[in-house]
Short mmCIF file of C-alpha atoms in Angstrom, two decimals:
data_model
loop_
_atom_site.label_atom_id
_atom_site.label_comp_id
_atom_site.label_asym_id
_atom_site.label_seq_id
_atom_site.Cartn_x
_atom_site.Cartn_y
_atom_site.Cartn_z
CA MET A 19 -4.03 4.96 14.08
CA ASN A 20 -6.08 8.07 14.51
CA GLN A 21 -9.72 8.41 13.24
CA ASN A 22 -8.51 10.39 9.69
CA ASP A 23 -6.05 7.84 9.12
CA LYS A 24 -8.36 4.88 9.56
CA ARG A 25 -10.56 6.95 7.09
CA LEU A 26 -8.07 6.97 4.84
CA ALA A 27 -7.30 3.77 4.88
CA ASP A 28 -10.66 2.18 4.72
CA SER A 29 -11.63 4.17 1.75
CA TRP A 30 -8.45 3.57 -0.40
CA PRO A 31 -10.00 -0.01 -1.69
CA GLN A 32 -13.03 1.71 -2.80
CA ALA A 33 -10.61 4.42 -4.84
CA LEU A 34 -8.74 1.66 -6.65
CA ALA A 35 -12.41 -0.24 -7.40
CA PHE A 36 -13.57 3.14 -8.83
CA GLU A 37 -10.23 3.41 -10.93
CA GLU A 38 -10.81 -0.16 -12.16
CA GLN A 39 -14.46 0.49 -13.19
CA ILE A 40 -13.21 3.20 -15.54
CA LYS A 41 -10.39 1.04 -16.85
CA ASN A 42 -12.98 -1.60 -17.86
CA ALA A 43 -14.62 0.87 -20.03
CA ILE A 44 -11.68 3.06 -21.27
CA VAL A 45 -8.84 1.01 -22.76
CA GLY A 46 -5.63 2.41 -23.49
CA GLN A 47 -5.71 5.65 -21.51
CA ASP A 48 -4.50 4.48 -17.86
CA GLN A 49 -2.78 7.50 -17.40
CA ALA A 50 -6.04 9.86 -18.08
CA VAL A 51 -7.94 7.75 -15.95
CA ARG A 52 -5.32 8.14 -13.15
CA LEU A 53 -5.79 11.99 -13.46
CA VAL A 54 -9.21 11.82 -13.57
CA ALA A 55 -9.49 9.57 -10.32
CA ILE A 56 -6.78 12.21 -8.56
CA ALA A 57 -8.91 15.21 -9.58
CA VAL A 58 -12.35 13.43 -8.23
CA PHE A 59 -10.65 12.68 -4.68
CA ALA A 60 -9.17 16.29 -4.72
CA ARG A 61 -12.68 17.71 -5.75
CA GLY A 62 -11.27 19.86 -8.46
CA HIS A 63 -12.92 20.29 -12.19
CA VAL A 64 -11.48 18.78 -15.00
CA LEU A 65 -10.98 19.98 -18.34
CA LEU A 66 -10.28 17.08 -20.91
CA GLU A 67 -8.53 17.85 -24.38
CA GLY A 68 -7.74 15.48 -27.17
CA GLY A 69 -8.74 15.02 -30.92
CA VAL A 70 -12.17 13.39 -32.15
CA GLY A 71 -13.43 9.90 -31.05
CA VAL A 72 -10.46 9.43 -28.74
CA GLY A 73 -13.12 8.43 -26.01
CA LYS A 74 -13.40 11.45 -23.90
CA THR A 75 -16.93 11.44 -23.86
CA THR A 76 -17.21 7.90 -23.07
CA LEU A 77 -14.69 8.56 -20.15
CA LEU A 78 -16.56 11.03 -18.57
CA ARG A 79 -19.90 9.15 -18.73
CA ALA A 80 -17.73 6.28 -17.00
CA VAL A 81 -17.10 8.70 -13.99
CA ALA A 82 -20.27 10.01 -13.82
CA ARG A 83 -22.16 6.39 -13.57
CA ALA A 84 -19.52 5.27 -11.13
CA ILE A 85 -19.27 8.23 -8.91
CA GLY A 86 -23.09 8.18 -8.53
CA GLY A 87 -25.68 10.92 -7.95
CA GLU A 88 -27.21 12.86 -10.40
CA CYS A 89 -25.52 14.13 -13.59
CA GLU A 90 -26.50 16.70 -16.42
CA ARG A 91 -24.98 17.46 -19.60
CA ILE A 92 -25.27 20.34 -22.03
CA GLU A 93 -23.75 20.74 -25.46
CA GLY A 94 -21.44 23.82 -26.45
CA THR A 95 -22.64 25.46 -29.34
CA ILE A 96 -22.13 28.98 -30.58
CA ASP A 97 -25.69 29.87 -29.92
CA LEU A 98 -25.77 28.83 -26.42
CA MET A 99 -26.64 31.46 -23.98
CA PRO A 100 -26.35 31.18 -20.46
CA SER A 101 -29.86 31.18 -19.64
CA ASP A 102 -29.87 27.66 -21.29
CA LEU A 103 -28.36 26.35 -18.47
CA ILE A 104 -30.80 27.99 -16.18
CA TYR A 105 -33.98 27.41 -17.63
CA TYR A 106 -36.03 26.86 -20.76
CA THR A 107 -39.27 27.83 -22.05
CA TYR A 108 -41.93 25.46 -23.63
CA LEU A 109 -45.58 25.46 -24.73
CA ASP A 110 -47.73 22.92 -22.96
CA ASP A 111 -50.33 20.63 -24.58
CA GLN A 112 -53.06 23.78 -24.14
CA GLY A 113 -50.42 25.83 -25.96
CA LYS A 114 -49.88 27.68 -22.89
CA PRO A 115 -46.31 29.11 -22.40
CA GLY A 116 -44.36 27.55 -19.66
CA VAL A 117 -40.83 27.61 -17.85
CA ALA A 118 -38.94 24.69 -16.48
CA PRO A 119 -35.80 24.25 -14.81
CA GLY A 120 -32.50 23.89 -17.15
CA PRO A 121 -29.72 21.34 -16.70
CA LEU A 122 -27.98 23.25 -13.73
CA LEU A 123 -31.09 23.37 -11.68
CA ARG A 124 -33.44 20.74 -12.36
CA ARG A 125 -31.33 18.03 -10.09
CA GLY A 126 -31.09 20.43 -7.10
CA GLY A 127 -28.72 19.75 -4.51
CA GLY A 128 -28.36 16.07 -5.80
CA LEU A 129 -26.36 17.39 -9.14
CA SER A 130 -23.02 15.46 -8.81
CA THR A 131 -21.32 15.84 -12.06
CA PHE A 132 -22.05 18.33 -14.78
CA PHE A 133 -20.72 17.85 -18.40
CA PHE A 134 -20.03 20.46 -20.37
CA ASN A 135 -19.49 18.91 -24.06
CA GLU A 136 -16.98 20.96 -26.38
CA ILE A 137 -16.86 23.72 -23.98
CA ASN A 138 -14.73 25.92 -26.58
CA ARG A 139 -17.88 26.21 -29.15
CA ALA A 140 -19.61 28.28 -26.26
CA ARG A 141 -19.38 32.02 -26.00
CA PRO A 142 -17.69 34.05 -23.56
CA GLN A 143 -20.71 34.87 -21.59
CA VAL A 144 -21.62 31.14 -20.74
CA HIS A 145 -17.87 30.64 -19.50
CA SER A 146 -18.56 33.72 -17.22
CA LEU A 147 -21.61 31.79 -15.47
CA LEU A 148 -19.84 28.50 -15.34
CA LEU A 149 -16.99 30.17 -13.93
CA ARG A 150 -19.35 31.18 -10.77
CA VAL A 151 -20.43 27.69 -10.72
CA MET A 152 -17.17 26.17 -10.71
CA ALA A 153 -15.73 28.53 -7.92
CA GLU A 154 -18.78 28.75 -5.68
CA ARG A 155 -21.00 25.92 -6.50
CA ALA A 156 -23.95 27.90 -6.74
CA VAL A 157 -25.97 30.01 -9.02
CA THR A 158 -28.66 32.89 -8.66
CA ALA A 159 -31.95 32.52 -10.57
CA PHE A 160 -35.59 33.18 -9.73
CA ASN A 161 -34.85 35.43 -7.18
CA ARG A 162 -33.11 32.78 -5.14
CA GLU A 163 -29.56 30.62 -4.58
CA TYR A 164 -29.04 27.29 -5.83
CA SER A 165 -26.69 25.46 -3.80
CA PHE A 166 -25.08 22.34 -5.50
CA PRO A 167 -22.35 21.12 -2.64
CA HIS A 168 -21.52 18.03 -4.32
CA LEU A 169 -20.95 19.44 -7.88
CA GLN A 170 -17.51 18.59 -9.92
CA VAL A 171 -17.53 20.32 -13.46
CA PHE A 172 -16.16 18.21 -16.16
CA ALA A 173 -15.42 19.85 -19.71
CA ASP A 174 -13.81 18.71 -22.82
CA ARG A 175 -12.60 20.78 -26.00
CA ASN A 176 -11.77 19.63 -29.52
CA ARG A 177 -8.42 20.41 -30.25
CA VAL A 178 -8.57 20.00 -34.34
CA GLU A 179 -11.38 22.32 -35.00
CA LYS A 180 -11.13 25.91 -34.65
CA GLU A 181 -13.61 27.29 -36.76
CA GLU A 182 -16.61 28.86 -34.38
CA THR A 183 -14.78 28.22 -31.23
CA PHE A 184 -13.72 30.61 -28.42
CA GLU A 185 -10.50 30.03 -26.64
CA LEU A 186 -11.18 29.79 -22.73
CA PRO A 187 -10.13 32.89 -20.81
CA ALA A 188 -7.27 32.53 -18.54
CA ALA A 189 -9.80 32.94 -15.53
CA ALA A 190 -11.82 30.10 -16.39
CA ARG A 191 -8.81 27.82 -17.29
CA ASP A 192 -7.25 28.55 -13.94
CA ARG A 193 -10.78 27.19 -12.60
CA PHE A 194 -10.01 23.68 -13.66
CA MET A 195 -7.58 21.88 -11.55
CA LEU A 196 -6.26 19.52 -14.39
CA GLU A 197 -6.10 19.86 -17.88
CA ILE A 198 -5.97 16.15 -18.90
CA ALA A 199 -4.77 15.10 -22.61
CA VAL A 200 -6.53 12.08 -23.83
CA PRO A 201 -4.34 11.18 -26.68
CA THR A 202 -4.98 8.72 -29.63
CA PRO A 203 -3.92 5.41 -28.97
CA THR A 204 -1.01 4.16 -30.78
CA GLN A 205 -0.58 0.78 -29.04
CA PRO A 206 -1.38 -2.17 -31.79
CA ASP A 207 -3.25 -4.51 -29.25
CA ILE A 208 -5.44 -1.53 -27.99
CA LEU A 209 -6.00 -0.31 -31.71
CA ASP A 210 -7.24 -4.28 -32.22
CA LEU A 211 -9.20 -4.24 -29.24
CA LEU A 212 -11.04 -0.93 -30.26
CA ALA A 213 -11.31 -1.83 -33.80
CA PHE A 214 -12.22 -5.31 -33.83
CA GLU A 215 -13.69 -6.40 -29.99
CA PRO A 216 -17.77 -6.00 -30.40
CA ARG A 217 -18.13 -4.72 -27.05
CA PHE A 218 -16.35 -1.42 -27.78
CA HIS A 219 -18.46 -0.56 -30.60
CA ASP A 220 -21.38 0.05 -28.52
CA PRO A 221 -20.42 2.88 -25.67
CA ASP A 222 -24.22 2.33 -24.10
CA ALA A 223 -23.62 -1.22 -23.53
CA LEU A 224 -20.22 -0.49 -22.56
CA LEU A 225 -21.04 1.94 -19.94
CA ALA A 226 -23.59 -0.17 -18.48
CA ALA A 227 -20.82 -2.68 -17.44
CA VAL A 228 -19.49 0.27 -15.18
CA ALA A 229 -20.92 -0.49 -11.50
CA PRO A 230 -23.27 2.33 -10.87
CA GLY A 231 -22.27 4.39 -7.50
CA VAL A 232 -19.14 2.55 -6.78
CA LEU A 233 -18.43 5.81 -4.66
CA ALA A 234 -20.89 7.58 -2.37
CA PHE A 235 -20.42 10.98 -3.95
CA GLU A 236 -21.91 13.02 -1.01
CA THR A 237 -19.11 11.75 1.16
CA LEU A 238 -16.66 12.76 -1.31
CA ASN A 239 -15.99 16.35 0.41
CA GLU A 240 -15.20 14.79 3.78
CA LEU A 241 -13.01 12.16 2.12
CA ALA A 242 -10.96 14.96 -0.04
CA ALA A 243 -10.80 17.05 3.25
CA ALA A 244 -9.47 13.94 5.40
CA ILE A 245 -6.65 13.65 2.45
CA GLN A 246 -5.39 16.84 2.49
CA ALA A 247 -5.05 16.73 6.17
CA GLY A 248 -3.56 13.48 6.49
CA ILE A 249 -0.98 13.46 3.58
CA THR A 250 2.12 15.58 4.78
CA ALA A 251 4.78 17.41 2.72
CA THR A 252 8.49 18.10 4.17
CA PRO A 253 10.02 21.43 4.13
CA ALA A 254 12.25 20.35 1.50
CA LEU A 255 9.37 19.39 -0.67
CA LYS A 256 7.72 22.53 -0.20
CA THR A 257 11.02 24.46 -1.47
CA TYR A 258 11.08 21.99 -4.48
CA VAL A 259 7.55 23.10 -5.47
CA ARG A 260 8.23 26.73 -4.81
CA GLU A 261 11.22 26.35 -7.49
CA LEU A 262 9.18 24.75 -9.64
CA TRP A 263 6.34 27.42 -9.51
CA ARG A 264 9.19 30.07 -10.31
CA ALA A 265 10.33 28.20 -13.17
CA ALA A 266 7.09 28.34 -14.92
CA SER A 267 6.82 31.80 -14.43
CA GLU A 268 9.99 33.00 -14.86
CA PRO A 269 12.10 30.26 -16.80
CA GLU A 270 14.98 32.38 -18.31
CA ALA A 271 15.94 33.19 -14.45
CA LEU A 272 16.87 29.31 -14.01
CA GLY A 273 18.45 29.16 -17.39
CA ILE A 274 15.61 27.30 -19.09
CA ARG A 275 15.53 27.89 -22.73
CA LEU A 276 13.41 26.64 -25.72
CA PRO A 277 14.57 26.34 -29.24
CA ASP A 278 13.29 28.81 -31.43
CA ALA A 279 11.81 31.06 -28.75
CA ASP A 280 12.97 33.62 -26.75
CA SER A 281 12.50 32.60 -23.24
CA GLY A 282 12.84 36.06 -21.87
CA ASP A 283 10.00 37.16 -24.04
CA LEU A 284 7.92 33.85 -23.65
CA ILE A 285 5.45 33.86 -20.76
CA GLU A 286 2.76 36.43 -20.67
CA ALA A 287 2.22 35.18 -16.87
CA GLY A 288 2.64 31.93 -14.98
CA PRO A 289 0.58 29.87 -12.76
CA SER A 290 -1.60 31.53 -9.91
CA PRO A 291 -1.14 30.81 -6.44
CA ARG A 292 -4.58 28.71 -6.79
CA GLY A 293 -2.55 26.90 -9.39
CA MET A 294 0.21 25.97 -6.89
CA SER A 295 -2.37 25.22 -4.22
CA HIS A 296 -4.12 22.74 -6.95
CA LEU A 297 -0.84 21.13 -8.00
CA ILE A 298 -0.41 20.13 -3.86
CA ARG A 299 -3.77 18.88 -3.75
CA ALA A 300 -3.48 16.53 -6.62
CA ALA A 301 -0.21 15.53 -5.37
CA ARG A 302 -1.55 14.69 -1.98
CA VAL A 303 -4.17 12.38 -3.51
CA ARG A 304 -1.57 10.60 -5.95
CA ALA A 305 0.34 10.04 -2.72
CA TRP A 306 -2.56 8.51 -0.68
CA LEU A 307 -3.60 6.49 -4.10
CA ALA A 308 0.15 4.73 -3.77
CA GLN A 309 -0.44 4.23 0.16
CA ARG A 310 1.79 6.83 1.49
CA SER A 311 1.29 9.29 4.11
CA HIS A 312 3.77 11.88 2.64
CA VAL A 313 4.29 13.41 -0.87
CA LEU A 314 7.22 12.47 -2.41
CA PRO A 315 8.73 14.26 -5.76
CA GLU A 316 7.33 11.93 -7.99
CA ASP A 317 3.89 12.83 -6.92
CA VAL A 318 4.58 16.34 -7.89
CA GLN A 319 6.10 15.46 -11.11
CA ALA A 320 3.51 13.10 -12.02
CA VAL A 321 0.74 15.81 -11.99
CA PHE A 322 2.90 18.69 -12.76
CA PRO A 323 2.05 18.83 -16.37
CA ALA A 324 -2.03 18.51 -16.07
CA ALA A 325 -1.77 20.91 -12.99
CA MET A 326 0.27 24.04 -14.69
CA GLY A 327 0.13 23.19 -18.14
CA HIS A 328 -3.00 25.08 -18.98
CA ARG A 329 -1.60 27.99 -16.35
CA ILE A 330 1.01 28.95 -18.16
CA PHE A 331 -0.07 31.87 -20.43
CA LEU A 332 2.29 32.77 -23.42
CA LYS A 333 2.91 35.79 -25.34
CA PRO A 334 0.49 36.35 -28.33
CA VAL A 335 3.50 35.76 -30.68
CA TYR A 336 4.02 32.32 -29.41
CA GLU A 337 0.46 31.32 -28.35
CA TYR A 338 -0.38 29.75 -31.88
CA ARG A 339 2.45 27.29 -30.88
CA ARG A 340 1.38 26.54 -27.55
CA ALA A 341 0.61 22.52 -28.38
CA GLU A 342 4.64 22.47 -29.35
CA LEU A 343 5.90 24.76 -26.69
CA VAL A 344 4.32 24.24 -23.35
CA PRO A 345 4.85 20.51 -23.15
CA GLU A 346 8.35 21.08 -24.27
CA LEU A 347 8.97 23.90 -21.69
CA VAL A 348 7.17 21.99 -18.79
CA GLY A 349 9.62 19.00 -19.50
CA ARG A 350 12.50 21.16 -19.51
CA ILE A 351 11.55 22.62 -16.11
CA LEU A 352 11.13 19.28 -14.58
CA ARG A 353 14.56 18.04 -15.89
CA SER A 354 16.03 21.62 -14.83
CA VAL A 355 14.78 21.92 -11.16
CA ALA A 356 16.62 19.53 -8.77
CA ALA A 357 14.28 17.20 -6.77
CA PRO A 358 15.20 16.74 -2.98
#
């Protein structure tokens, strides 16, 4: 066993412990928790989408507590400006004006998680600033550059409310490695737990039971690099991924059609090369979590909807039916492209 393999083997129990801590706080969302864990070990930014009261914020707070390091949070509002992420002004006890670092700056390089709650309530100017932070893990302010080498951005958006909201532009959506759906639980036993079990009535008490710092956040970048270097993919699997990517961009070329939609006029743009890279990074982490040293088609299939769905851009005439069409298209792609 080489040094990299030993590193992966030694870190695997910590990864499972991290996931278990999150599941103790969030019930009925095992799929979402697994995808969040994959994003954490792939060092990708995450967009959560779901209805009101399904536990998105609690899930993100649990993740931040288990990751450790410094955490900041900001609420998306229609009057939020980019400068609100950088600094704020105030009057001190003597009535003199002052300037203090905002949520992005006040923790310095120790900032490990940044929550952007209801990101689709913020204006495009704020999205633009967030783009640079997500891409470069740095921002310029007060004539100097601030670096956040361990930063991971988590954002959520409410899919129910549409008034006074701004859809994320394609460039912003492409920066998120995964868009993870947090569905409303429907299982009777889970609903009974959430409704009748007192420990689920107090989110703060629930989160206090999550062990803090299960992961050493400052080692995650190195661990992610070790996973990407140590988990292999066969030539047949590479061909399979290329076919999936092509199908997501040109479904009509593979005979993939949707009812009540013209497949030849459905897609405005398909997933970017960065999207395909994110797909493979996520699939490698899933393989590692399953204690394998190579990627299987089932790894790719498991992360494909979350890695590719938000990167399929529909023609405007179909965009209002996105929630209906994209999951159907993704499902047909996975069923149509033959796995090796």
